[in-house]
Coordinates of C-alpha atoms and ligand atoms in Angstrom, one line a residue:
M1 CA 21.3 -8.5 3.3
R2 CA 21.8 -7.9 -0.3
R3 CA 18.4 -8.9 -1.6
I4 CA 15.6 -6.9 0.1
L5 CA 11.9 -7.6 -0.5
V6 CA 9.4 -4.9 0.5
L7 CA 5.6 -5.2 0.5
S8 CA 4.3 -1.7 -0.3
G9 CA 1.2 0.4 -0.5
G10 CA 1.4 4.0 -1.7
I11 CA 2.8 6.9 0.3
G12 CA 4.0 5.1 3.4
G13 CA 5.8 2.4 1.4
A14 CA 7.2 4.8 -1.2
R15 CA 8.7 7.2 1.3
F16 CA 10.2 4.4 3.3
L17 CA 11.7 2.9 0.1
R18 CA 13.4 6.2 -0.7
G19 CA 15.1 6.0 2.7
L20 CA 15.9 2.3 2.2
L21 CA 17.7 3.0 -1.0
R22 CA 19.8 5.6 0.7
A23 CA 20.6 3.3 3.6
A24 CA 21.5 0.3 1.4
P25 CA 22.6 1.7 -2.0
E26 CA 24.2 -1.6 -3.0
A27 CA 21.1 -3.7 -2.2
E28 CA 18.8 -5.2 -4.8
V29 CA 15.4 -4.1 -3.8
T30 CA 12.2 -5.8 -5.1
V31 CA 8.9 -4.2 -4.3
I32 CA 5.6 -6.1 -4.3
G33 CA 3.0 -3.4 -4.8
N34 CA -0.6 -3.4 -3.7
T35 CA -3.1 -3.4 -6.5
G36 CA -6.3 -3.7 -4.4
D37 CA -6.7 0.1 -4.7
D38 CA -6.8 0.0 -8.5
I39 CA -9.8 1.5 -10.1
H40 CA -11.2 2.0 -13.6
L41 CA -11.9 5.7 -14.3
F42 CA -12.9 7.2 -17.6
G43 CA -12.2 3.8 -19.2
L44 CA -8.7 3.9 -17.9
K45 CA -6.9 1.5 -15.5
V46 CA -5.5 3.5 -12.6
C47 CA -3.0 1.9 -10.1
P48 CA -2.5 4.4 -7.4
D49 CA -0.1 2.5 -5.2
L50 CA 2.2 1.3 -8.0
D51 CA 2.2 4.8 -9.4
T52 CA 3.0 6.4 -6.1
V53 CA 6.0 4.1 -5.7
M54 CA 7.1 4.7 -9.3
Y55 CA 6.7 8.5 -9.1
T56 CA 8.3 8.9 -5.7
L57 CA 11.4 6.9 -6.5
G58 CA 11.5 8.2 -10.0
G59 CA 11.4 11.9 -9.0
G60 CA 8.0 12.7 -10.4
I61 CA 5.9 12.8 -7.3
H62 CA 4.0 15.8 -5.9
E63 CA 6.1 15.9 -2.7
E64 CA 3.7 17.7 -0.3
Q65 CA 0.7 15.8 -1.5
G66 CA 2.4 12.4 -1.5
W67 CA 0.6 11.2 -4.6
G68 CA 0.2 12.3 -8.2
R69 CA 2.6 14.3 -10.3
A70 CA 4.6 17.4 -9.5
D71 CA 3.7 20.5 -11.6
E72 CA 0.4 19.0 -12.4
T73 CA -2.5 20.7 -14.4
F74 CA -6.1 19.6 -14.6
A75 CA -7.3 20.6 -18.0
V76 CA -8.5 17.2 -19.0
K77 CA -10.5 16.8 -15.7
E78 CA -12.1 20.2 -16.3
E79 CA -13.0 19.3 -19.8
L80 CA -14.6 16.0 -18.7
A81 CA -16.5 17.9 -16.0
A82 CA -17.8 20.3 -18.7
Y83 CA -19.3 17.3 -20.4
G84 CA -20.8 16.2 -17.1
V85 CA -18.5 13.2 -17.0
G86 CA -17.2 12.2 -13.5
P87 CA -16.3 11.2 -11.0
E88 CA -15.2 14.6 -9.9
W89 CA -13.9 13.3 -6.6
F90 CA -10.9 11.5 -8.0
G91 CA -8.1 14.0 -8.8
L92 CA -6.4 12.8 -12.1
G93 CA -4.1 15.4 -13.5
D94 CA -3.0 15.8 -17.1
R95 CA 0.4 14.3 -16.6
D96 CA -0.9 11.5 -14.6
F97 CA -3.5 10.8 -17.3
A98 CA -0.7 9.9 -19.7
T99 CA 0.5 7.1 -17.4
H100 CA -3.0 5.6 -17.3
I101 CA -3.5 5.9 -21.0
V102 CA -0.2 4.1 -21.7
R103 CA -1.1 1.4 -19.2
T104 CA -4.6 0.9 -20.5
Q105 CA -3.4 0.7 -24.1
M106 CA -0.8 -1.9 -23.2
L107 CA -3.3 -4.0 -21.2
A108 CA -5.8 -3.8 -24.1
A109 CA -3.0 -5.1 -26.4
G110 CA -2.7 -8.1 -24.1
Y111 CA 0.2 -7.4 -21.9
P112 CA -0.2 -8.4 -18.2
L113 CA 0.0 -5.7 -15.6
S114 CA 3.4 -6.9 -14.5
A115 CA 4.8 -6.3 -18.0
V116 CA 3.1 -3.0 -18.3
T117 CA 4.5 -1.9 -14.9
E118 CA 8.0 -2.9 -16.0
A119 CA 7.5 -0.8 -19.2
L120 CA 6.4 2.2 -17.3
C121 CA 9.4 1.9 -15.0
Q122 CA 11.7 2.0 -18.0
R123 CA 10.9 5.7 -18.0
W124 CA 11.0 6.3 -14.3
Q125 CA 14.0 4.2 -13.3
P126 CA 12.8 3.8 -9.7
G127 CA 15.9 1.9 -8.7
V128 CA 13.9 -1.0 -7.5
R129 CA 12.2 -3.9 -9.3
L130 CA 8.5 -3.1 -9.0
L131 CA 6.1 -6.0 -9.3
P132 CA 2.3 -5.8 -8.9
M133 CA 1.2 -8.4 -6.3
T134 CA -0.9 -10.1 -9.0
D135 CA -1.8 -9.6 -12.7
D136 CA -5.4 -10.6 -11.8
R137 CA -8.1 -8.1 -10.9
V138 CA -8.4 -7.6 -7.1
E139 CA -10.6 -4.7 -5.8
T140 CA -10.8 -3.8 -2.1
H141 CA -14.3 -3.0 -1.0
V142 CA -15.4 -1.5 2.3
L143 CA -18.7 -2.3 3.9
I144 CA -20.4 0.8 5.4
D145 CA -23.8 1.8 6.7
D146 CA -26.1 2.8 4.0
P147 CA -28.1 5.7 5.5
D148 CA -30.6 6.0 2.7
G149 CA -30.9 2.2 2.3
S150 CA -30.5 2.6 -1.4
G151 CA -27.7 0.1 -1.7
N152 CA -27.7 -3.7 -2.0
D153 CA -28.9 -5.2 1.2
A154 CA -26.5 -8.2 1.1
G155 CA -23.3 -7.2 2.6
A156 CA -19.9 -8.1 1.2
D157 CA -19.4 -10.3 4.3
G158 CA -22.6 -12.3 3.4
S159 CA -24.7 -10.7 6.1
D160 CA -28.1 -9.5 5.2
G161 CA -27.7 -6.3 7.1
G162 CA -30.8 -7.2 9.2
A163 CA -30.5 -6.0 12.8
E164 CA -27.6 -3.8 11.9
G165 CA -29.5 -1.9 9.3
R166 CA -28.7 -1.7 5.6
R167 CA -25.1 -1.8 4.6
R168 CA -23.4 -1.1 1.3
A169 CA -20.1 -2.1 -0.1
V170 CA -18.1 0.7 -1.8
H171 CA -14.9 0.6 -3.6
F172 CA -12.0 1.5 -1.3
Q173 CA -11.3 4.7 -3.3
E174 CA -14.9 5.8 -2.8
Y175 CA -14.6 5.2 0.9
W176 CA -11.3 7.0 1.3
V177 CA -11.3 9.7 -1.4
R178 CA -15.0 10.5 -1.8
L179 CA -16.4 9.7 1.7
R180 CA -13.1 10.7 3.4
A181 CA -13.5 7.6 5.7
A182 CA -15.9 9.7 7.7
M183 CA -18.0 6.6 8.8
P184 CA -17.0 3.3 10.3
A185 CA -15.9 0.5 8.1
H186 CA -17.6 -2.8 9.1
A187 CA -15.6 -5.0 6.9
V188 CA -12.8 -4.8 4.3
V189 CA -13.0 -7.3 1.5
P190 CA -10.3 -7.8 -1.1
V191 CA -12.7 -8.9 -3.8
G192 CA -11.1 -11.4 -6.2
A193 CA -8.0 -12.0 -4.0
D194 CA -8.9 -15.6 -3.2
Q195 CA -8.8 -16.4 -7.0
A196 CA -5.8 -14.3 -7.7
K197 CA -2.3 -15.7 -8.5
P198 CA 0.9 -14.0 -7.5
A199 CA 2.3 -12.1 -10.5
P200 CA 5.3 -13.6 -12.3
G201 CA 8.4 -13.2 -10.3
V202 CA 6.7 -12.6 -7.0
L203 CA 7.2 -16.0 -5.3
E204 CA 10.7 -16.3 -6.8
A205 CA 11.6 -12.9 -5.4
I206 CA 10.3 -13.9 -1.9
A207 CA 12.3 -17.2 -2.1
E208 CA 15.5 -15.4 -3.1
A209 CA 15.2 -12.6 -0.6
D210 CA 17.7 -12.2 2.3
V211 CA 15.2 -10.1 4.3
V212 CA 11.5 -9.2 4.0
V213 CA 10.4 -5.7 5.1
F214 CA 6.9 -4.4 5.8
P215 CA 7.3 -0.7 5.5
P216 CA 4.9 1.6 7.4
S217 CA 2.2 0.9 4.9
N218 CA -1.4 0.3 5.9
P219 CA -1.6 -3.1 7.6
V220 CA -5.1 -3.8 6.3
V221 CA -5.6 -2.3 2.8
S222 CA -2.0 -2.3 1.7
V223 CA 0.1 -5.0 3.3
G224 CA -3.0 -7.0 4.3
T225 CA -4.3 -7.0 0.7
I226 CA -0.9 -8.3 -0.7
L227 CA -0.9 -11.0 2.0
A228 CA -4.4 -12.0 0.9
V229 CA -3.2 -13.2 -2.5
P230 CA -2.9 -17.0 -2.0
G231 CA 0.7 -18.1 -1.7
I232 CA 2.3 -14.9 -0.8
R233 CA 1.9 -15.1 3.0
E234 CA 2.9 -18.7 3.0
A235 CA 6.0 -18.0 0.9
I236 CA 7.1 -15.2 3.3
A237 CA 6.5 -17.4 6.4
D238 CA 8.4 -20.2 4.8
A239 CA 11.3 -18.2 3.3
G240 CA 13.4 -18.7 6.4
V241 CA 14.7 -15.2 6.4
P242 CA 14.0 -12.3 8.8
V243 CA 10.7 -10.6 8.3
V244 CA 10.8 -7.1 9.9
G245 CA 8.1 -4.4 10.0
V246 CA 7.9 -0.7 10.7
S247 CA 4.8 0.6 12.5
P248 CA 2.6 3.0 10.6
I249 CA 0.8 3.8 13.9
I250 CA 2.5 6.3 16.2
G251 CA 1.0 7.3 19.5
N252 CA -2.2 5.2 18.9
A253 CA -3.0 6.9 15.6
P254 CA -2.0 6.6 12.0
V255 CA 0.5 9.3 10.9
R256 CA -1.9 10.0 8.0
G257 CA -4.8 8.2 6.4
M258 CA -7.5 5.9 7.7
A259 CA -5.6 2.9 9.1
D260 CA -7.5 3.3 12.4
K261 CA -10.9 2.9 10.6
V262 CA -9.8 -0.2 8.6
L263 CA -8.0 -1.7 11.6
A264 CA -11.3 -1.4 13.6
A265 CA -13.0 -3.3 10.7
V266 CA -10.8 -6.3 11.3
G267 CA -11.0 -6.0 15.1
V268 CA -7.5 -4.6 15.7
E269 CA -6.8 -1.7 17.9
A270 CA -4.9 1.3 16.4
T271 CA -1.8 0.8 18.4
A272 CA 1.7 -0.2 17.3
A273 CA 1.7 -3.3 19.5
A274 CA -1.8 -4.5 18.2
V275 CA -0.6 -4.2 14.6
A276 CA 2.5 -6.3 15.4
R277 CA 0.2 -9.0 17.1
H278 CA -2.1 -8.8 14.1
Y279 CA 0.7 -9.8 11.8
G280 CA 1.7 -12.3 14.4
P281 CA 4.9 -14.1 15.4
G282 CA 4.3 -16.8 12.7
L283 CA 4.9 -14.1 10.1
L284 CA 6.8 -11.3 11.7
D285 CA 10.2 -11.7 13.4
A286 CA 10.8 -8.1 14.4
W287 CA 9.0 -4.8 14.7
L288 CA 10.0 -1.2 15.1
V289 CA 7.8 1.2 17.1
D290 CA 8.2 4.9 17.5
T291 CA 10.0 6.2 20.6
V292 CA 6.7 7.6 21.9
D293 CA 5.5 4.0 22.0
A294 CA 8.5 2.7 23.8
D295 CA 6.2 1.4 26.5
S296 CA 4.8 -1.2 24.0
V297 CA 8.1 -2.9 23.3
A298 CA 7.6 -5.3 26.2
E299 CA 4.1 -6.2 25.0
V300 CA 5.4 -6.9 21.4
E301 CA 8.3 -9.0 22.7
A302 CA 5.9 -10.9 25.0
A303 CA 4.0 -11.9 21.8
G304 CA 7.3 -13.4 20.5
I305 CA 8.3 -10.6 18.2
R306 CA 11.6 -8.8 18.7
C307 CA 11.0 -5.1 19.1
R308 CA 12.8 -1.8 19.4
A309 CA 11.7 1.8 19.7
V310 CA 13.3 4.3 17.3
P311 CA 12.1 7.6 15.8
L312 CA 9.7 6.6 13.0
L313 CA 8.6 9.9 11.5
M314 CA 9.7 10.2 7.8
T315 CA 10.4 13.9 8.0
D316 CA 13.1 13.7 5.3
T317 CA 15.1 11.2 3.5
E318 CA 17.9 11.0 6.0
A319 CA 15.5 10.4 8.9
T320 CA 13.8 7.7 6.8
A321 CA 17.2 6.2 5.9
E322 CA 17.9 6.0 9.7
M323 CA 14.6 4.0 10.1
A324 CA 15.6 1.7 7.3
R325 CA 19.0 1.1 8.9
A326 CA 17.3 0.2 12.2
A327 CA 15.1 -2.2 10.3
L328 CA 18.1 -3.9 8.7
T329 CA 20.0 -3.9 12.0
I330 CA 17.2 -5.7 13.8
A331 CA 16.9 -8.1 10.9
T332 CA 20.6 -9.0 11.4
E333 CA 19.9 -9.6 15.1
V334 CA 17.1 -12.0 14.2
K335 CA 19.3 -13.9 11.8
A336 CA 22.1 -14.2 14.4
A337 CA 19.7 -15.3 17.2
Ligands
GDP401 P1 -1.3 4.6 0.8 O1 -1.5 3.4 0.0 O2 -1.0 5.9 0.1 O3 -2.3 4.8 1.9 O4 0.1 4.3 1.6 P2 0.6 3.1 2.5 O5 -0.4 2.1 2.8 O6 1.9 2.7 1.9 O7 0.9 3.9 3.8 C1 -0.1 4.5 4.6 C2 0.4 4.5 6.0 O8 1.6 5.3 6.1 C3 -0.5 5.2 7.0 O9 -1.1 4.2 7.8 C4 0.4 6.1 7.8 O10 0.1 6.1 9.2 C5 1.7 5.7 7.4 N1 2.7 6.8 7.4 C6 2.7 7.9 6.7 N2 3.7 8.7 7.0 C7 4.4 8.1 8.0 C8 5.6 8.4 8.8 O11 6.2 9.4 8.6 N3 6.0 7.5 9.7 C9 5.3 6.3 9.9 N4 5.8 5.4 10.8 N5 4.2 6.0 9.2 C10 3.8 6.9 8.2
CA402 CA1 -3.1 2.6 -1.3

């Protein structure tokens, strides 16, 4: 299992990767990062998930927060606010701003996001090859109720709102960061995904992988968005290598974040077993659930997916490395079976 391919969102993926690199120091790890969370702020292109992976593995992450830079200051944000320029709900620190300035400058000069990401990683040396899922623009939108009816009345799902009342599509970051996912999500739409092409190197990395790992990233707005780029899901299913996943749901709830809300939007229960069935045996060969969910092992295996219960809390790098070892072990079993 020398070449390991990982589909990653932000914090769940990044922390898992840190453990994986400890568990398999000799492996060549390629990460396909979600870019559906990307947002333009203050004229700058911000890629939260790519940056979380880069900063976490490169030693620049704010550890407790899980995103953004350590030792951060917010002078630029304060100055912008003094001009009345927002949004004030998205926390961009001064150090972080530099990343987005460099990225935006390179994009404006004509470099694709994949080349820009490689250039940024020259500084951070994350120890993995980090590829954005696509160089094209994809933006995850969430359909919510519009209490004041001021939004567009045509939902992102094509519904007219009608009997369900008015609905409004908001950018995923607005749903999560500004609105704190406080209301139900009716639909999650990766706008532009159907037209997007996998970034250079993505399909090749899948074809060359010895194992594909879904870390405990959000199954809908992280891994699901990557799989929505035409060609990626098919390439993984056809790669002929073990595909193993780690549940982000423990004890019928996400460890952190809003996975329960976005899972509901796609009609999936927030349980470790339901997420495995959502990926399905056509894609997923093996699945790790937490020991508190040991009862669901039989249900996952009945769905045709090999399953084992092991501790899945990423409390520190060694605990996370142990999870990664379990993932590689079950992958070896799949291969031998
Ligand atoms: P995001 O883009 O920053 O939201 O990060 P990801 O999509 O990569 O990961 C988010 C998911 O990580 C959430 O659904 C959490 O439940 C999951 N998560 C966070 N910490 C842990 C942990 O310690 N163990 C497990 N199993 N999942 C975790
Ligand atoms: Ca994310």
